[in-house]
mmCIF file of C-alpha atoms in Angstrom:
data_model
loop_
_atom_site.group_PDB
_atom_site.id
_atom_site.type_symbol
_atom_site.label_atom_id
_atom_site.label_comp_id
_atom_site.label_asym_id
_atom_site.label_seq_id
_atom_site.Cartn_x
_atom_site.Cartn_y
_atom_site.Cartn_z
ATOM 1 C CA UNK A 3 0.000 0.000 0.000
ATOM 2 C CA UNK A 4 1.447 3.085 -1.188
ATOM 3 C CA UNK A 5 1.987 6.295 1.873
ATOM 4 C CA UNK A 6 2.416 9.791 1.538
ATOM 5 C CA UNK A 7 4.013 11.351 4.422
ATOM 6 C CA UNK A 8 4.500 15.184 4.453
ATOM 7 C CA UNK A 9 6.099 15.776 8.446
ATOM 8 C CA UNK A 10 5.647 19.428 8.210
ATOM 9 C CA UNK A 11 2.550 20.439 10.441
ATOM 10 C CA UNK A 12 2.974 23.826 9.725
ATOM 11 C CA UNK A 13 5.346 26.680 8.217
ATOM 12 C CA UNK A 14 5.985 30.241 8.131
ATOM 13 C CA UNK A 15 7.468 32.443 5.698
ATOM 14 C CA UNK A 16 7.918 35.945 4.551
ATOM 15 C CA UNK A 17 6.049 38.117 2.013
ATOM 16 C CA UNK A 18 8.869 37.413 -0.941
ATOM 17 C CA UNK A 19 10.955 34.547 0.420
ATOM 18 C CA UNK A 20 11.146 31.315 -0.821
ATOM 19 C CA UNK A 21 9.787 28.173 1.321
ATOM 20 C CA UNK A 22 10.001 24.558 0.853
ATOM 21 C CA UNK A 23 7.405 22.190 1.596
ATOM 22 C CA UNK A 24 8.747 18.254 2.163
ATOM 23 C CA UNK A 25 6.830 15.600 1.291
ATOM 24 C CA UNK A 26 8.215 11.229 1.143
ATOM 25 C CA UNK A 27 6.016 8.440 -0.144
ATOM 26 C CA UNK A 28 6.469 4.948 0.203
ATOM 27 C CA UNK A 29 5.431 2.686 -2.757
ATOM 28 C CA UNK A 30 6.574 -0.332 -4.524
ATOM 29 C CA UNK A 31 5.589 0.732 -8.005
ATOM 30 C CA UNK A 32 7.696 2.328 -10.793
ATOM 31 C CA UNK A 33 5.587 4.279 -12.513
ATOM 32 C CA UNK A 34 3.032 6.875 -10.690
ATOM 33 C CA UNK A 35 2.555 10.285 -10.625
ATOM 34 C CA UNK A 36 3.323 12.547 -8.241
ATOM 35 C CA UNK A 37 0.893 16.270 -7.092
ATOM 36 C CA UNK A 38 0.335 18.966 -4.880
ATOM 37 C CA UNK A 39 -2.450 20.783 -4.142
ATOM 38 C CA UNK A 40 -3.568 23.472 -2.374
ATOM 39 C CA UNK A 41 -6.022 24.724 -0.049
ATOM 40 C CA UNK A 42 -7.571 27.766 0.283
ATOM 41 C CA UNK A 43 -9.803 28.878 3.034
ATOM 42 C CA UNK A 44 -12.511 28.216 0.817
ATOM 43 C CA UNK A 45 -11.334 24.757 1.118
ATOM 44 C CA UNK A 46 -11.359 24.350 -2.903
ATOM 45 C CA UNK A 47 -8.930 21.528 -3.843
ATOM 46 C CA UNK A 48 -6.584 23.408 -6.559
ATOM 47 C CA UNK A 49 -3.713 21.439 -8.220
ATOM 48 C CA UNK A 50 -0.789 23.117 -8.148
ATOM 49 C CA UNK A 51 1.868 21.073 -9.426
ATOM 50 C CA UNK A 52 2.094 17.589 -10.998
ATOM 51 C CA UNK A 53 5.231 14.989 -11.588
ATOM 52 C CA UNK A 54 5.341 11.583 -13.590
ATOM 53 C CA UNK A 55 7.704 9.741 -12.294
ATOM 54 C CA UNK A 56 9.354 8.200 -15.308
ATOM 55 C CA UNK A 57 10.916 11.861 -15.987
ATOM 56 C CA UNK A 58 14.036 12.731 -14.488
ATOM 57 C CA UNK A 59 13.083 17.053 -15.187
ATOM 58 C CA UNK A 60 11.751 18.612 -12.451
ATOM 59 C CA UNK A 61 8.556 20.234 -12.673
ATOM 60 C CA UNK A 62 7.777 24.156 -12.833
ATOM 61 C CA UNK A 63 4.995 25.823 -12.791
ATOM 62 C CA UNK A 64 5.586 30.011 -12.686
ATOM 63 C CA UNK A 65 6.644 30.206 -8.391
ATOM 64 C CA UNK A 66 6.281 26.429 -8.220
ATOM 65 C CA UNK A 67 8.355 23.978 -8.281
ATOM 66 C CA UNK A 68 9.388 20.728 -7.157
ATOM 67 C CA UNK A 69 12.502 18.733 -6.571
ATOM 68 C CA UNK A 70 11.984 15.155 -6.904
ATOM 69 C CA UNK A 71 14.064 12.446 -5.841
ATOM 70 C CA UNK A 72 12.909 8.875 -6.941
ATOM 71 C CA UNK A 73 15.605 6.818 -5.163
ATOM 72 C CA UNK A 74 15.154 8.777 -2.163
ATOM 73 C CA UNK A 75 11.052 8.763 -2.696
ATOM 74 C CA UNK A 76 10.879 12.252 -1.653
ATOM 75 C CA UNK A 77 8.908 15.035 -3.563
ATOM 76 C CA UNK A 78 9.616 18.689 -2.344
ATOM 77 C CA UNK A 79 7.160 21.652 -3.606
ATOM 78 C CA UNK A 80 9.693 25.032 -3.424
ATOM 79 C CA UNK A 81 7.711 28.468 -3.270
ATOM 80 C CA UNK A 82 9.759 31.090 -4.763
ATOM 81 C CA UNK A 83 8.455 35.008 -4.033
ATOM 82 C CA UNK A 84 5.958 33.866 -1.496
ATOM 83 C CA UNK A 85 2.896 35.978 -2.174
ATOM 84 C CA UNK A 86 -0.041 36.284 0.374
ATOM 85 C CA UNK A 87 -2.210 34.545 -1.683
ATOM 86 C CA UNK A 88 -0.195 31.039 -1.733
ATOM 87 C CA UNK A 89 -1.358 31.061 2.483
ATOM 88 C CA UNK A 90 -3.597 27.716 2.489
ATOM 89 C CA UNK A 91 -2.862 24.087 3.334
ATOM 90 C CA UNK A 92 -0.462 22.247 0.884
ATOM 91 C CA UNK A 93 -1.373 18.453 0.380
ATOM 92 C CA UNK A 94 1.445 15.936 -2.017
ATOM 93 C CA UNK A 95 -0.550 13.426 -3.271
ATOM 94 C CA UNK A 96 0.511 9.999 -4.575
ATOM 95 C CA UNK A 97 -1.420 7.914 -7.816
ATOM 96 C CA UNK A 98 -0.943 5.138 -8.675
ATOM 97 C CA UNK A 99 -0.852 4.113 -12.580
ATOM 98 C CA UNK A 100 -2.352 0.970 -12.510
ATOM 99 C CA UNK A 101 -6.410 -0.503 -12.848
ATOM 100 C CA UNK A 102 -6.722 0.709 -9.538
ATOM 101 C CA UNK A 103 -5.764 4.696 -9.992
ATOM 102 C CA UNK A 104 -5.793 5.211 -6.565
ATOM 103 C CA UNK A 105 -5.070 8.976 -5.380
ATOM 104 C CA UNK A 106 -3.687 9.006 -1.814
ATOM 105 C CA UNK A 107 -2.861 12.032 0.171
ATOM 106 C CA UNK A 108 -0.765 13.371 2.871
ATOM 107 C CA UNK A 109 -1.653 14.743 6.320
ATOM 108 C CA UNK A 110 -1.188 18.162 4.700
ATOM 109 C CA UNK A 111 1.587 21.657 5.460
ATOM 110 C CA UNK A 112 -0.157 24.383 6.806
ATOM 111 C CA UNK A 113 1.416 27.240 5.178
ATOM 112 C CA UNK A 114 1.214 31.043 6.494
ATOM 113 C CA UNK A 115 2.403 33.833 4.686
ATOM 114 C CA UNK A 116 3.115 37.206 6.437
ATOM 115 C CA UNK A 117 3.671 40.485 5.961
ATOM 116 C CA UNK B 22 -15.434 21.474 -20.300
ATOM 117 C CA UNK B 23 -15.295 19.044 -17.781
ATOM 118 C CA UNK B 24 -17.797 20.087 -14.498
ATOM 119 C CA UNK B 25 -18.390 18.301 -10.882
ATOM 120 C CA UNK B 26 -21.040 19.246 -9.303
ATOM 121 C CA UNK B 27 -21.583 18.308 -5.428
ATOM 122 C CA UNK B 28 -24.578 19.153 -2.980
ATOM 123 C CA UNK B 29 -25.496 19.567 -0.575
ATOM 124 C CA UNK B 30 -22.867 22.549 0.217
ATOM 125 C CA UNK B 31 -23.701 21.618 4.587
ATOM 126 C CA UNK B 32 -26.102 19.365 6.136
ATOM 127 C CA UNK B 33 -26.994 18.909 9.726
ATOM 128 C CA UNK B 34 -28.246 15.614 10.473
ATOM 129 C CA UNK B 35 -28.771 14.273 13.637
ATOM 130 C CA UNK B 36 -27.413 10.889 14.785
ATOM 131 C CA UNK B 37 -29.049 7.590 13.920
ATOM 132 C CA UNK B 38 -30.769 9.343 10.645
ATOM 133 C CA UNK B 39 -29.476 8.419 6.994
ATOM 134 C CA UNK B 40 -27.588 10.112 4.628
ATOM 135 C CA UNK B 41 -26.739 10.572 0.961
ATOM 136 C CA UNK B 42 -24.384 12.710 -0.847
ATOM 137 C CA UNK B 43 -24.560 13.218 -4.439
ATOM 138 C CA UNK B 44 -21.913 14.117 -6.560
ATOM 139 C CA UNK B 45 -21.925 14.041 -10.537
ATOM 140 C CA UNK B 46 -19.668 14.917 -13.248
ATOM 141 C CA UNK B 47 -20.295 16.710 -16.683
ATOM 142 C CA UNK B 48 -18.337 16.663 -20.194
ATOM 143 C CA UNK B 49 -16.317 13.304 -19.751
ATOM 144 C CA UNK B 50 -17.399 9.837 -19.585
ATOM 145 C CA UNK B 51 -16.158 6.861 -17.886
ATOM 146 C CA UNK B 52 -14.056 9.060 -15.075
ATOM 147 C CA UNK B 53 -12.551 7.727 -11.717
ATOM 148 C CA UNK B 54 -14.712 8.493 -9.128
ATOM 149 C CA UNK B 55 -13.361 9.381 -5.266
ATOM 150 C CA UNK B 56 -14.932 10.215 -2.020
ATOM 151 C CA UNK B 57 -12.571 11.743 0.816
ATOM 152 C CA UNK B 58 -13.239 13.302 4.368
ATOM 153 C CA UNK B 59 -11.632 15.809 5.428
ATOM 154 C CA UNK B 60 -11.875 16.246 9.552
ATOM 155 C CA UNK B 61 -10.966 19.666 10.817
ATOM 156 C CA UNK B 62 -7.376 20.608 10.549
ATOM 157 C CA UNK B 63 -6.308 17.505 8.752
ATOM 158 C CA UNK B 64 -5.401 15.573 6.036
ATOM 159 C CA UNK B 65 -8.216 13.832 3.549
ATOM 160 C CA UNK B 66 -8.954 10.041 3.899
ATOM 161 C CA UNK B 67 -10.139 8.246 0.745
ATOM 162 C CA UNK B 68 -13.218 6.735 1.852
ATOM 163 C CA UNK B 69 -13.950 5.045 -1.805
ATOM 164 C CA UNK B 70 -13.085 5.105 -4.823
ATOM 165 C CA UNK B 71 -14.494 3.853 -8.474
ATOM 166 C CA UNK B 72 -12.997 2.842 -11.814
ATOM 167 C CA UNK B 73 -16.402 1.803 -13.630
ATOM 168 C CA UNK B 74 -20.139 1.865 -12.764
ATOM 169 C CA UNK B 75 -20.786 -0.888 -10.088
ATOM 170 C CA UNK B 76 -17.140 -1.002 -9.085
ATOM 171 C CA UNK B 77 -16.491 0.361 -5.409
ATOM 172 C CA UNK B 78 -12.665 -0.429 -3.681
ATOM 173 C CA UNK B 79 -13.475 0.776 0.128
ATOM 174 C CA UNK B 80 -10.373 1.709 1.858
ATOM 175 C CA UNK B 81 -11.353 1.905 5.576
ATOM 176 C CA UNK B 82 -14.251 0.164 6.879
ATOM 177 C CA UNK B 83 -16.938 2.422 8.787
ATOM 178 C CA UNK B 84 -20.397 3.384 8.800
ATOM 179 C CA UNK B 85 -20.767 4.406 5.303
ATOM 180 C CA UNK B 86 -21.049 3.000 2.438
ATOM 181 C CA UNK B 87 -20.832 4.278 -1.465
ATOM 182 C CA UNK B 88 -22.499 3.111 -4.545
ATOM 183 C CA UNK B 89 -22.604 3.972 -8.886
ATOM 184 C CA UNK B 90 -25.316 3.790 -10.210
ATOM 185 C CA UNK B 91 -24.362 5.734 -13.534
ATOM 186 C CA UNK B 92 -21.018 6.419 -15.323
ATOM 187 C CA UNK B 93 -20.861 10.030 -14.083
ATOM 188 C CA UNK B 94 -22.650 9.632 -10.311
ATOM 189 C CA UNK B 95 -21.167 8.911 -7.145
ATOM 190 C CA UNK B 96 -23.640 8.547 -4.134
ATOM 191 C CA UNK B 97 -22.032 8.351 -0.660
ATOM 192 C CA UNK B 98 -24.558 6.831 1.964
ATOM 193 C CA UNK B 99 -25.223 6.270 5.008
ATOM 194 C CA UNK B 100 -27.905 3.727 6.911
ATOM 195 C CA UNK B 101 -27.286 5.563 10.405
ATOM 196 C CA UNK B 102 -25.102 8.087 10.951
ATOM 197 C CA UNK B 103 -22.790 8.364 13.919
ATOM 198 C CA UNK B 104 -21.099 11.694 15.257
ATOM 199 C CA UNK B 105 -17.884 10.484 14.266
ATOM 200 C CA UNK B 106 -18.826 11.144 10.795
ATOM 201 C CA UNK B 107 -19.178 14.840 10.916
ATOM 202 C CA UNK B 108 -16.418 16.293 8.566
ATOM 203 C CA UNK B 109 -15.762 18.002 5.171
ATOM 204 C CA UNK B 110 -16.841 15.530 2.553
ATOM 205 C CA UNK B 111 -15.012 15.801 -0.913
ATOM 206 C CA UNK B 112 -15.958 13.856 -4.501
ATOM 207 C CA UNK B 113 -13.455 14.100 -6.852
ATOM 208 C CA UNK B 114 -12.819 13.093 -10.609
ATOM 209 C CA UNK B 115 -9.767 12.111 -12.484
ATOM 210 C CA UNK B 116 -9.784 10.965 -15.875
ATOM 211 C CA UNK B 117 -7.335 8.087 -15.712
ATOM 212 C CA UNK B 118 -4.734 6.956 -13.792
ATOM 213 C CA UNK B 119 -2.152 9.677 -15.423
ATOM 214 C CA UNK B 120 -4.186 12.683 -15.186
ATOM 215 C CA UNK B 121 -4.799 14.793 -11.754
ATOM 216 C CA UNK B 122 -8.266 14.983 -10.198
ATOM 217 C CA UNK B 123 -10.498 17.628 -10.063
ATOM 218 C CA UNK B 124 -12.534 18.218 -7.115
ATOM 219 C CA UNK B 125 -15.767 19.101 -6.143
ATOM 220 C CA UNK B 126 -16.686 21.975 -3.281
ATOM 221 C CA UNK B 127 -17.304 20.083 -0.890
ATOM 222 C CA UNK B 128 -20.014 18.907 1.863
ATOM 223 C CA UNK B 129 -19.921 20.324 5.543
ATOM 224 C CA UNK B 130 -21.081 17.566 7.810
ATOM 225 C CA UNK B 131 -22.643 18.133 10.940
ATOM 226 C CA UNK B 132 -23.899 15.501 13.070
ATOM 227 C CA UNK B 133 -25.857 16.424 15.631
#
């Protein structure tokens, strides 16, 4: 059974700053893919950031962006120029690629930006 | 475009009474088909989950139950509910297994 483990309850950072958000899974698979969403205090589910795992290239989306480490099984989600706007809960997610397509999630990083 | 719809948006129900959550989808066919909680403050638990119509995997065993009926409808139920089951109730969609899901708003559960 696959796990997603993200060990970071909560986290601070500056208006501007860049913060990292750590996330390991634990799976026996070779092929899955890899997210992270966010959540708003409207508690809308918004992907931020997606990663197959058969490619080596690190994801980027604009601020976002993710340093993956398959051997390791760990999937960071870096936050460059931390903007007010990115405060909400940050869940990694973990699917599967087989019949089953099963979409697992983390406990979640409670991220607050501040002024 | 691809829609999920979800309702109701909260519900108070007291204990021992039933319950059903609806969720559908719009502009795809044949989507995978989740149901998570969400308790306050925490992380989301897939309750179920569906490849096809009639096919339910249940991950933890509890007090509800879910069910297909049609290629773009998800019903979570529930004969009796229990307090324990109050909690933010999310249906999401995903259109295979290499392709993010989309959720749904959400259901605010209140047992009372």
């Amino acid at each position: 059974a696959q796990t997603v483990t993200q060990s970071q309850p909560e986290m601070s950072v500056q208006e501007a700053e860049t913060v990292t958000l750590s996330c390991t899974y634990d799976t026996s698979e070779s092929n899955y893919y890899l997210f992270w969403y966010k959540q708003p205090p409207s508690r809308q589910m918004i992907l931020v950031i997606r990663q197959e795992a058969y490619k080596q290239q690190n994801a980027t989306e604009n601020r976002f962006s993710v340093n993956f480490q398959k051997a390791a099984k760990s999937f960071s989600l870096k936050i460059s120029d931390s903007q007010l706007g990115d405060t909400a809960m940050y869940f990694c997610a973990f699917m599967s690629t087989g019949t089953a397509s099963k979409l697992t999630f983390g406990t979640g990083t409670r991220l607050q930006v501040t002024l | 475009s691809q829609t999920i719809h979800q309702w109701p948006a909260t519900l108070v129900q007291p204990v021992g009474s039933p319950l059903s959550l609806e969720c559908t989808v719009e502009g795809t066919s044949n989507p995978n088909l989740y149901w998570y909680r969400q308790a306050a403050g925490r992380g989301l638990q897939l309750l179920f989950y569906s490849v096809g119509i009639g096919q339910i995997s249940s991950e933890v065993p509890q007090n509800l139950s879910a069910s297909r009926p049609q290629d773009r409808q998800f019903i979570l139920s529930s004969k009796k509910l229990l307090l324990s089951d109050s909690g933010f109730y999310l249906c999401a969609w995903s259109a295979g297994a290499n392709t993010e899901a989309f959720f749904g708003q959400g259901t605010r559960l209140t047992v009372v």
